[in-house]
mmCIF file of C-alpha atoms and ligand atoms in Angstrom:
data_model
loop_
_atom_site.group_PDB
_atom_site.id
_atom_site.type_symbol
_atom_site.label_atom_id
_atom_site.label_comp_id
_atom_site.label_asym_id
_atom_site.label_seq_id
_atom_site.Cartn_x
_atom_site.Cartn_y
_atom_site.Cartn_z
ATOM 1 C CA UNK A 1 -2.635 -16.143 -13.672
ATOM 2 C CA UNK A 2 -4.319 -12.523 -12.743
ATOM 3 C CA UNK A 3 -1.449 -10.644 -13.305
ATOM 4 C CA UNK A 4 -0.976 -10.952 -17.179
ATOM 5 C CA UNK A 5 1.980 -12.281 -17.962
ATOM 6 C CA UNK A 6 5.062 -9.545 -18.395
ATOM 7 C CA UNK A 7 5.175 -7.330 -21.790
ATOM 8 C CA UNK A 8 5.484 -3.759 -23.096
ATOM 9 C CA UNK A 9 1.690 -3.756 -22.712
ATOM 10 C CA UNK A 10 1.093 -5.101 -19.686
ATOM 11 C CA UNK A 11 1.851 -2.060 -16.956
ATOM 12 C CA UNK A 12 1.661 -1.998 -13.241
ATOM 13 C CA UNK A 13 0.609 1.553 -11.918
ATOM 14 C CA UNK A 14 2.629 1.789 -8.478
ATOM 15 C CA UNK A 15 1.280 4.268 -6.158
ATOM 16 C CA UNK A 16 4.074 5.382 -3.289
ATOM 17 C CA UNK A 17 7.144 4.587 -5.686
ATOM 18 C CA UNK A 18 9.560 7.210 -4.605
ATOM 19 C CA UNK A 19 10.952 5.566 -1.562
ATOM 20 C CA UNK A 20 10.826 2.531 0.857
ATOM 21 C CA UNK A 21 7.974 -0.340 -0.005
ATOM 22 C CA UNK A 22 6.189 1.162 -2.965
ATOM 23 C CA UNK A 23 10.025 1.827 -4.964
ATOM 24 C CA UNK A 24 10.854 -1.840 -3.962
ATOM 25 C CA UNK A 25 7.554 -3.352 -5.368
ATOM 26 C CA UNK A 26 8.253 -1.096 -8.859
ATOM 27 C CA UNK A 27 11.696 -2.692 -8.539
ATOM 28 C CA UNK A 28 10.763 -6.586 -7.866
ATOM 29 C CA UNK A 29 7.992 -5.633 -11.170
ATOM 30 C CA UNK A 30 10.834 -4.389 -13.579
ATOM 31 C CA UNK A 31 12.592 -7.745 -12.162
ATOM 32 C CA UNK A 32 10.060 -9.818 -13.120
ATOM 33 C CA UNK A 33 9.970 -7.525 -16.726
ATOM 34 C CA UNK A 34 7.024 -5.674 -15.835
ATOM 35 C CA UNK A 35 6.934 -1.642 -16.995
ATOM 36 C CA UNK A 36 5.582 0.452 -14.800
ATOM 37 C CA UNK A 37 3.784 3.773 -13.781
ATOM 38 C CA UNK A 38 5.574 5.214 -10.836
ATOM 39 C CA UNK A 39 3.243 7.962 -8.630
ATOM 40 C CA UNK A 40 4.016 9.951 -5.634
ATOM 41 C CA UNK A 41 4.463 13.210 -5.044
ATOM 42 C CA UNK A 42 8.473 13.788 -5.467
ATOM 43 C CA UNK A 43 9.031 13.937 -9.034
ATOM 44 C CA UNK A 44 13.127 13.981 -8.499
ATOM 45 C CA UNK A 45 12.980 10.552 -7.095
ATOM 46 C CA UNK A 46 10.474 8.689 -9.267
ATOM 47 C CA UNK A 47 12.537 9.854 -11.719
ATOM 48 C CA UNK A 48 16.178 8.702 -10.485
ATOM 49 C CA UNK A 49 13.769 5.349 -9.874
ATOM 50 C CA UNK A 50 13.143 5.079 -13.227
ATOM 51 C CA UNK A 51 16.615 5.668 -14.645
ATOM 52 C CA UNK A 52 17.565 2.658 -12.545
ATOM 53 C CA UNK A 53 14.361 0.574 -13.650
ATOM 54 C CA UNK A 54 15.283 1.230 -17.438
ATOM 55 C CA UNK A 55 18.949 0.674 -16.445
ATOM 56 C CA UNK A 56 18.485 -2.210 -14.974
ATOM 57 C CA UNK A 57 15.551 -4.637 -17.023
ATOM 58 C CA UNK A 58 15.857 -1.843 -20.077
ATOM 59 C CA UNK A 59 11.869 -1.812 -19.364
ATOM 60 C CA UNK A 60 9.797 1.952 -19.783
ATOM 61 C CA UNK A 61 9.095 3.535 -16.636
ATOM 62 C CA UNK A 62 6.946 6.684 -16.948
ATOM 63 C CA UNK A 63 6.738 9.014 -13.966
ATOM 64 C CA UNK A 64 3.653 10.928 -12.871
ATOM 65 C CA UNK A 65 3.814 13.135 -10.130
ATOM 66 C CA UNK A 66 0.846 13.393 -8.049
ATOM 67 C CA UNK A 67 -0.587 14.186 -4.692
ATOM 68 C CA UNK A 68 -3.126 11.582 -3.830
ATOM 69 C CA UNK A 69 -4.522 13.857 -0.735
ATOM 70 C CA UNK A 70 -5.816 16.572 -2.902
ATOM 71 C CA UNK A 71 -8.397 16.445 -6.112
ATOM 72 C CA UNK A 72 -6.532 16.659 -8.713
ATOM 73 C CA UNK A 73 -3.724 14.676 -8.328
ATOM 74 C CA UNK A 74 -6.230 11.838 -7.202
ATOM 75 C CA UNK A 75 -8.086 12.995 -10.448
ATOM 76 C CA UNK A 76 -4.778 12.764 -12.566
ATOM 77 C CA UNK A 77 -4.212 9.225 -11.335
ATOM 78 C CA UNK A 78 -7.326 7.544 -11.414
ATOM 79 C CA UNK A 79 -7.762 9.060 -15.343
ATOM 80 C CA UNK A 80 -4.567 6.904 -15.947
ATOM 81 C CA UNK A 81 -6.081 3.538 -13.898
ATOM 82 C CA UNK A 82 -9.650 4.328 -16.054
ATOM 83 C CA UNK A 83 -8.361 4.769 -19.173
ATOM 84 C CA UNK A 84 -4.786 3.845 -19.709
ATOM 85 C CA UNK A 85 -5.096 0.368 -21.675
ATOM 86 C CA UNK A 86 -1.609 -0.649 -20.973
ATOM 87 C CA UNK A 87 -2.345 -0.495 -17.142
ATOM 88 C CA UNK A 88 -2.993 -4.226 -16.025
ATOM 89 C CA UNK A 89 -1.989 -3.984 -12.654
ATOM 90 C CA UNK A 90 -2.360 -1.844 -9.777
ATOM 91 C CA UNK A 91 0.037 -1.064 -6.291
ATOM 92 C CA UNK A 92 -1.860 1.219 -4.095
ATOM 93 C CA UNK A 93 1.531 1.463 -1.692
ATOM 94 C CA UNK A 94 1.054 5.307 -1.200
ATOM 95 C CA UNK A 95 0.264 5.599 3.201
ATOM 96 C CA UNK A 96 1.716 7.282 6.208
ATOM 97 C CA UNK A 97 1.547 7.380 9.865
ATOM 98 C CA UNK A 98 0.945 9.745 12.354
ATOM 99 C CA UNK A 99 1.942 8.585 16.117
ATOM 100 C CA UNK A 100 0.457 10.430 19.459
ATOM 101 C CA UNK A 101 -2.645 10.256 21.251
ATOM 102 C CA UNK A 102 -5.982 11.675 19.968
ATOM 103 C CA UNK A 103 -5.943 14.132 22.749
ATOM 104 C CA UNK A 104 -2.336 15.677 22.025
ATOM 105 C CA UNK A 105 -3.598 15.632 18.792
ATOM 106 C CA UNK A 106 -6.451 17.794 18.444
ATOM 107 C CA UNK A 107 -5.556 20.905 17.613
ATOM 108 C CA UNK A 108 -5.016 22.788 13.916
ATOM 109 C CA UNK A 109 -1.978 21.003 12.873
ATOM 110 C CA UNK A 110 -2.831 17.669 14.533
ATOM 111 C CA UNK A 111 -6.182 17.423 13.101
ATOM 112 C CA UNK A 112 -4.859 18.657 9.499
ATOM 113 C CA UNK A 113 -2.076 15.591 10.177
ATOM 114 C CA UNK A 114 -5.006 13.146 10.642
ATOM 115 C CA UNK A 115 -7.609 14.448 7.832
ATOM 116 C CA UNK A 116 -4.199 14.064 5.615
ATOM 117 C CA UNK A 117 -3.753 10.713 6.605
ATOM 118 C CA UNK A 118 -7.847 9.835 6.186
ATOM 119 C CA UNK A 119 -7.347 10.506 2.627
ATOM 120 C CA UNK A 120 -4.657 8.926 1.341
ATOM 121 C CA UNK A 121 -5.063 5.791 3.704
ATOM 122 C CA UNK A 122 -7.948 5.690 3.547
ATOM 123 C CA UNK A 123 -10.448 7.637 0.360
ATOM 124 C CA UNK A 124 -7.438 7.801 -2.278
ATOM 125 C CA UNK A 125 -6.718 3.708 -1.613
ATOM 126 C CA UNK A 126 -10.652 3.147 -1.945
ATOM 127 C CA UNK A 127 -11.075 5.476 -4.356
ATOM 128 C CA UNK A 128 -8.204 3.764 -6.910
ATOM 129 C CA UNK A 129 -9.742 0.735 -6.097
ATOM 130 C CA UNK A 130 -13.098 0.625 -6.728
ATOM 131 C CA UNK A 131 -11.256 2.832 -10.392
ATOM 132 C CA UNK A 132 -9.405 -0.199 -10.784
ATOM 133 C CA UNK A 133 -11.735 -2.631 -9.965
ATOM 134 C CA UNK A 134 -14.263 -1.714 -12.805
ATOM 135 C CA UNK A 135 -11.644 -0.887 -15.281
ATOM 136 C CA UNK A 136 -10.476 -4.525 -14.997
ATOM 137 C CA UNK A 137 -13.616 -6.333 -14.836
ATOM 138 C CA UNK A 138 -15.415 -4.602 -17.870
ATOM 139 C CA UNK A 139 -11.855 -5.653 -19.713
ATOM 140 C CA UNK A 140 -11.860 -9.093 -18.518
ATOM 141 C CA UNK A 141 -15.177 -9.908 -19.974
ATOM 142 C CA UNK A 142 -14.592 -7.702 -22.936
ATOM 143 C CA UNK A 143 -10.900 -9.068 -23.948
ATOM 144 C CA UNK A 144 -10.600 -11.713 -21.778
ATOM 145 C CA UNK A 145 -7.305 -10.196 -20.273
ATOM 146 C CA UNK A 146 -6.864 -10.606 -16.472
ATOM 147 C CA UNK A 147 -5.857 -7.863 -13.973
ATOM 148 C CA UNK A 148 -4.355 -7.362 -10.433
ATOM 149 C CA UNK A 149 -4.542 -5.184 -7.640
ATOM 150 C CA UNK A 150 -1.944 -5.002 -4.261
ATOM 151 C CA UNK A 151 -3.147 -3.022 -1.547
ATOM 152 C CA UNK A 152 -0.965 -2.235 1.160
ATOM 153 C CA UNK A 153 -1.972 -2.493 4.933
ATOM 154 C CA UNK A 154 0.011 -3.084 7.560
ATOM 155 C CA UNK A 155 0.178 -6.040 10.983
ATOM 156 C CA UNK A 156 -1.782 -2.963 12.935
ATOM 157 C CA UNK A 157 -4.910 -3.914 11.082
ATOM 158 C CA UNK A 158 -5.601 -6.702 13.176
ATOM 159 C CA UNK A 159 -6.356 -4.792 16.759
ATOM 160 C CA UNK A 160 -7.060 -1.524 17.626
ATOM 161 C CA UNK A 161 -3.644 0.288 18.618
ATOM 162 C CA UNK A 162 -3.634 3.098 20.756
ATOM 163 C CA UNK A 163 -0.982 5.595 20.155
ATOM 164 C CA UNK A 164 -1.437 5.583 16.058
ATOM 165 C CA UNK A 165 -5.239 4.924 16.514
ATOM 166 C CA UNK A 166 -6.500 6.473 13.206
ATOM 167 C CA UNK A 167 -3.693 4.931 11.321
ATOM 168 C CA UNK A 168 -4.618 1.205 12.818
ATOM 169 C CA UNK A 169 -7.757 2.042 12.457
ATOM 170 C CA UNK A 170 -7.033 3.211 8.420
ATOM 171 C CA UNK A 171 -5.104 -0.121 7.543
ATOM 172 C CA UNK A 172 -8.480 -2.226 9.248
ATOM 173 C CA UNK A 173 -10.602 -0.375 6.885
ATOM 174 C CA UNK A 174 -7.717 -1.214 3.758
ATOM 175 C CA UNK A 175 -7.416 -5.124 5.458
ATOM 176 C CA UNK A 176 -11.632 -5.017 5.576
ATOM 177 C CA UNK A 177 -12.383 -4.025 2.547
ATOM 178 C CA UNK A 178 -9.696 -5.255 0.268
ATOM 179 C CA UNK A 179 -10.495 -9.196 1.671
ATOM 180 C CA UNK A 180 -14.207 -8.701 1.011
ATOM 181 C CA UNK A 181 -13.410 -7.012 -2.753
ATOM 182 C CA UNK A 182 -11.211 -10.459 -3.371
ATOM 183 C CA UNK A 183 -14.116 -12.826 -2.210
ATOM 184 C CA UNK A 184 -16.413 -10.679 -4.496
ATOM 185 C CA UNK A 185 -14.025 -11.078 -7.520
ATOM 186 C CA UNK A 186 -13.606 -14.320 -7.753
ATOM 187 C CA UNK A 187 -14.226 -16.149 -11.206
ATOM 188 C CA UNK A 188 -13.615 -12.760 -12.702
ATOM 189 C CA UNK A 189 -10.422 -13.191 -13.613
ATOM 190 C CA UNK A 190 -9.300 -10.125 -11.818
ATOM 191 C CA UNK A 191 -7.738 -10.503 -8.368
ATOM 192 C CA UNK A 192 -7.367 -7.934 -5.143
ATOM 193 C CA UNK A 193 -4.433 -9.073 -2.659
ATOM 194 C CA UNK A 194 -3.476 -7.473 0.797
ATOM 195 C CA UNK A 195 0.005 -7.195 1.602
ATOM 196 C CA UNK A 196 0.256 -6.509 5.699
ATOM 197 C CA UNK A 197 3.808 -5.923 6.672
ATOM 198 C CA UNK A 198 5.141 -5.321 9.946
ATOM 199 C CA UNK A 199 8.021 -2.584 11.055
ATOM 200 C CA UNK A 200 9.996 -2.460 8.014
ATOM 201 C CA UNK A 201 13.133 0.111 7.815
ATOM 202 C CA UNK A 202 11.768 2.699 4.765
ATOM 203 C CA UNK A 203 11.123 6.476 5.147
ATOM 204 C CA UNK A 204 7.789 5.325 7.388
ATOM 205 C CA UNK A 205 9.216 6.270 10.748
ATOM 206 C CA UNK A 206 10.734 9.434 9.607
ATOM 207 C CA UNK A 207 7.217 10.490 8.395
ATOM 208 C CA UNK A 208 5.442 9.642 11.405
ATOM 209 C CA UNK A 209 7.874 11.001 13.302
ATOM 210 C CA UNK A 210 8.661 8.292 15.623
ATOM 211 C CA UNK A 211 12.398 6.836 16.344
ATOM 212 C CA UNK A 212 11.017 3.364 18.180
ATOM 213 C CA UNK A 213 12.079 1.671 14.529
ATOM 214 C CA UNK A 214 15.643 1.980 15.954
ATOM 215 C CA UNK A 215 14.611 0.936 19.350
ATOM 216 C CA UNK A 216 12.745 -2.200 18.239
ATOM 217 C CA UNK A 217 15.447 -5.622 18.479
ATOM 218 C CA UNK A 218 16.225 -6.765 15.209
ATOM 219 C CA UNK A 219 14.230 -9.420 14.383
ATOM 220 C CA UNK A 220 11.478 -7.368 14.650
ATOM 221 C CA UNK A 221 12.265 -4.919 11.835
ATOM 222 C CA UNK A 222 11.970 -5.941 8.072
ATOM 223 C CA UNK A 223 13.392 -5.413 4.496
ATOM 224 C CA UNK A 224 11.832 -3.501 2.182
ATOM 225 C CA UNK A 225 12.878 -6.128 -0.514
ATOM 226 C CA UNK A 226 12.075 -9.070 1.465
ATOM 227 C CA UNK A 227 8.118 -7.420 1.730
ATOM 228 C CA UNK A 228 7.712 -6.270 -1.880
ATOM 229 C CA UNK A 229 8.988 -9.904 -2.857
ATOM 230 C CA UNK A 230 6.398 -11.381 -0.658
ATOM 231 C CA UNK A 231 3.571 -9.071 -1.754
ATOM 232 C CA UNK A 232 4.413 -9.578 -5.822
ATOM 233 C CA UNK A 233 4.510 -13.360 -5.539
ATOM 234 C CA UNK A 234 0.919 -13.246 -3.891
ATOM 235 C CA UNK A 235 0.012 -10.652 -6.708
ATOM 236 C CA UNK A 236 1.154 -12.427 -9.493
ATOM 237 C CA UNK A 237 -0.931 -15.614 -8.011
ATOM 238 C CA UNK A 238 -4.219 -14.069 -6.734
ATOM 239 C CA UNK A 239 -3.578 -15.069 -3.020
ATOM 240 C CA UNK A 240 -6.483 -13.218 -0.588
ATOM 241 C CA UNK A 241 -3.855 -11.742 1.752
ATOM 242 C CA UNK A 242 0.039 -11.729 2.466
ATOM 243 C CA UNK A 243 1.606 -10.999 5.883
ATOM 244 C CA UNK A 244 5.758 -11.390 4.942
ATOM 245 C CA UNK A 245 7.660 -13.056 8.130
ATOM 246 C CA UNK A 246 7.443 -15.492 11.119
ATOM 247 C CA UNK A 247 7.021 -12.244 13.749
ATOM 248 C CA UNK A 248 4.246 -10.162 11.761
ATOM 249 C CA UNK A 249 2.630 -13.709 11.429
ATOM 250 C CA UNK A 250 2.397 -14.066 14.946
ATOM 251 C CA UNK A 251 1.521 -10.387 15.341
ATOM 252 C CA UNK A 252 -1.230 -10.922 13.333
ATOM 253 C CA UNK A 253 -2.640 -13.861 14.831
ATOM 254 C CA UNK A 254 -2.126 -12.424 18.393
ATOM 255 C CA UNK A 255 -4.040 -9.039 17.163
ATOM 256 C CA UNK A 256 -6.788 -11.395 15.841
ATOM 257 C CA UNK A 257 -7.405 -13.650 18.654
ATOM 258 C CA UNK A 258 -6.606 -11.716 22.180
ATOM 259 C CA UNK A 259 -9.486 -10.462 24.267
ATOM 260 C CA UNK A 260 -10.022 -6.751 23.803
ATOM 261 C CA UNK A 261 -10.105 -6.191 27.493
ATOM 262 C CA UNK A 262 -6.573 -7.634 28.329
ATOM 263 C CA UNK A 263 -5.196 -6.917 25.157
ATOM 264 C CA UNK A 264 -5.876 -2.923 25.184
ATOM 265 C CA UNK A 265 -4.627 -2.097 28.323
ATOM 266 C CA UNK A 266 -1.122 -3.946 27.461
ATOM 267 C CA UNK A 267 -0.797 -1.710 23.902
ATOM 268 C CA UNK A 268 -2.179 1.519 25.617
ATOM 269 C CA UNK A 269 0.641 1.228 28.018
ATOM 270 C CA UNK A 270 3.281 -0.100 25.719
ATOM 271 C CA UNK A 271 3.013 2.337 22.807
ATOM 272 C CA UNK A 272 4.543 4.526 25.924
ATOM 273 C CA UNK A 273 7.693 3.992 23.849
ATOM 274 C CA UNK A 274 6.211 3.978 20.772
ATOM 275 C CA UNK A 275 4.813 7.996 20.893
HETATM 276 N N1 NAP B 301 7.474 0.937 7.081
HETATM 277 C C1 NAP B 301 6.668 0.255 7.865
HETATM 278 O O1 NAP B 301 7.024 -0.137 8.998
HETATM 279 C C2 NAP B 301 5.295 -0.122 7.368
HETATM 280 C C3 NAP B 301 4.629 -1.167 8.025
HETATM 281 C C4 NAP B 301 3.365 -1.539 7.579
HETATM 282 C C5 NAP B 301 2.796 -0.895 6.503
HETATM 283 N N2 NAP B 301 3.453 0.119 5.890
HETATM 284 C C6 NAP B 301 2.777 0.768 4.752
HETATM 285 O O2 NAP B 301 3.602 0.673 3.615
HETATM 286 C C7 NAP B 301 3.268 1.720 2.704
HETATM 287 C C8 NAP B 301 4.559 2.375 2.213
HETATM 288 O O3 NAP B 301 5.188 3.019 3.314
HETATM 289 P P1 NAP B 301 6.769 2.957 3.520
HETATM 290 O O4 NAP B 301 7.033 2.220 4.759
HETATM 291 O O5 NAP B 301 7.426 2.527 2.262
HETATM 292 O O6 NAP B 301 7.057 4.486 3.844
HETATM 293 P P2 NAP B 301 7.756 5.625 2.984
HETATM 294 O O7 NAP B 301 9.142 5.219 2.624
HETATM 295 O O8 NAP B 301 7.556 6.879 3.785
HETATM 296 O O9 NAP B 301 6.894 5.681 1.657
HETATM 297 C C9 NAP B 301 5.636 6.293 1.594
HETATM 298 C C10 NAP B 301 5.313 6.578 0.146
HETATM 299 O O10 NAP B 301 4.018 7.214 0.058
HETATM 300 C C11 NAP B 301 4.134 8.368 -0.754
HETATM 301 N N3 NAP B 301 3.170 9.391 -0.363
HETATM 302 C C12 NAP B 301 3.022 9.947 0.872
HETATM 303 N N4 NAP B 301 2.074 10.910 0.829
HETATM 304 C C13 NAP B 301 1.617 10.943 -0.464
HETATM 305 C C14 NAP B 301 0.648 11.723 -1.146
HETATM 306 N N5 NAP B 301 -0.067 12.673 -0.512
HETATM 307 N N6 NAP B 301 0.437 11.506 -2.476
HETATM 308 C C15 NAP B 301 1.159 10.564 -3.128
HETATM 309 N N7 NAP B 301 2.084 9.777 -2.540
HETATM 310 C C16 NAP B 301 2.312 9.975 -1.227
HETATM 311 C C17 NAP B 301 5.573 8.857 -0.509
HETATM 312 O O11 NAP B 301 6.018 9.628 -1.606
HETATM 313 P P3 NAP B 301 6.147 11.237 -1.631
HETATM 314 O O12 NAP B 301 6.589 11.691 -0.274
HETATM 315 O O13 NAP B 301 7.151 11.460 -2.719
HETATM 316 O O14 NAP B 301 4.792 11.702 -2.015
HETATM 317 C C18 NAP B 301 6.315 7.527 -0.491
HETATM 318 O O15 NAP B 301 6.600 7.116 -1.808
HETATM 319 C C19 NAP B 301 2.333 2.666 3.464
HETATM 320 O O16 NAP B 301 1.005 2.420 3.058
HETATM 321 C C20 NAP B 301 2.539 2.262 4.912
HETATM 322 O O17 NAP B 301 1.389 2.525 5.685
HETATM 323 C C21 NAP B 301 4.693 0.519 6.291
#
């Protein structure tokens, strides 16, 4: 099993704790009777999510406040993934959106929105990563003792999408690279699984500052709970890649397969609603 199995040693770093998918995967972990590591930037609610971790499993639950989009707090965490021998797991959860086209987008605020986004989608996931990645392997050949990383993309990695283009276009690179780090890890005994939900109700849509979460039916809007379930029980076995319900399956497989030239037209006019 990649993930070693639960213990007061064996820690799972969770980046994006303090609300919606990221607090639900450090919750389904304590569950399960793994500590963990909780990181974002609001240090009030990691730290009311901790209270309720040790409350709950009676499990340590250390809070680190950091900004992953500036130097140091990327700095700050990746020093903990490096060199922190407890840490045997890794949740890179931490991601936002930004919704609008490129061209209403291009002035000050809208190009300090995207850069923002660039680099915690985007450099702090790789950047953790590739941290991770060689902490684990040098300690899997030098103790034997296996290690496991969750990144989380998202269903709009598998087409472009106009109307959050460089956040799409973010989650491909996190869906690209994190299936081609798994293939090059195996017989390590360290493992790299994607978790690619679809609309799920969290803080997301407040953040990008979009309301179409409350216009979308139903069906077409996840749990929180039901995702981080899904994306710890591929975690825990090494799976390549996770996409958690029936709809966000077919999402996926529709994003995948549909020509470009019929496909783009449809999105570019129905993420009308979405912007
Ligand atoms: N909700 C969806 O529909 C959906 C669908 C597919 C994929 N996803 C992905 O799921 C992940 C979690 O999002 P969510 O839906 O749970 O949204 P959320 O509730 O807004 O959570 C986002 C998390 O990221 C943290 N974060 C944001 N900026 C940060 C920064 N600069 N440094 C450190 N942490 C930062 C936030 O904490 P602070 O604000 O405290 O820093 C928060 O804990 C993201 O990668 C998102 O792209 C979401």
């Amino acid at each position: 099993m990649p993930l070693p199995s639960p213990g007061p040693d064996a820690h799972v770093l969770v980046t994006g704790a303090s609300s919606g998918i990221g607090a639900a995967i450090a919750r389904t972990l304590a569950a399960r009777g793994y500590p963990t590591l909780l990181v974002a930037r609001r240090e009030e609610a990691l730290a009311e999510l901790a209270a309720e971790l040790r409350g709950l499993s009676g499990l340590t639950s250390e809070v680190h406040a950091a900004d992953l989009g500036t130097d140091e707090g990327l700095d700050t965490v990746r020093d903990l993934v490096l060199h922190d021998e407890r840490v045997i797991g890794l949740v890179n959860g931490a991601g936002f959106g930004v919704t609008g086209r490129v061209a209403e987008l291009a002035d000050d605020d809208g190009r300090a929105a995207l850069d923002g986004l660039v680099r915690l989608n985007v450099l702090a996931l790789h950047d953790l990563t590739v941290a991770a990645v060689g902490a684990f392997v040098h300690r899997a050949r030098s103790s034997r003792r296996t290690g496991a990383i969750l990144n989380v993309s998202s269903i709009t990695a598998f087409q472009p999408l106009p109307g959050v283009a460089s956040y799409a276009a973010s989650k491909a690179f996190v869906q690209s690279f994190s299936e081609a780090v798994h293939a090059e890890l195996s017989g390590t005994g360290v493992t790299l699984t994607t978790l690619s939900p679809g609309l799920t109700r969290t803080g997301f849509a407040d953040a990008a500052g979009t309301d179409a979460f409350d216009a979308a039916p139903g069906l077409a809007v996840g749990d929180a709970e039901d995702v981080a379930e899904a994306g710890v029980a591929a975690m825990v076995a090494g799976h390549r890649s996770v996409v958690p319900g029936l709809v966000n399956q077919l999402s996926a497989a529709g994003g995948r397969l549909a020509p470009r030239t019929l496909l783009l037209p449809a999105l570019n006019a129905a993420m009308d609603w979405f912007t």
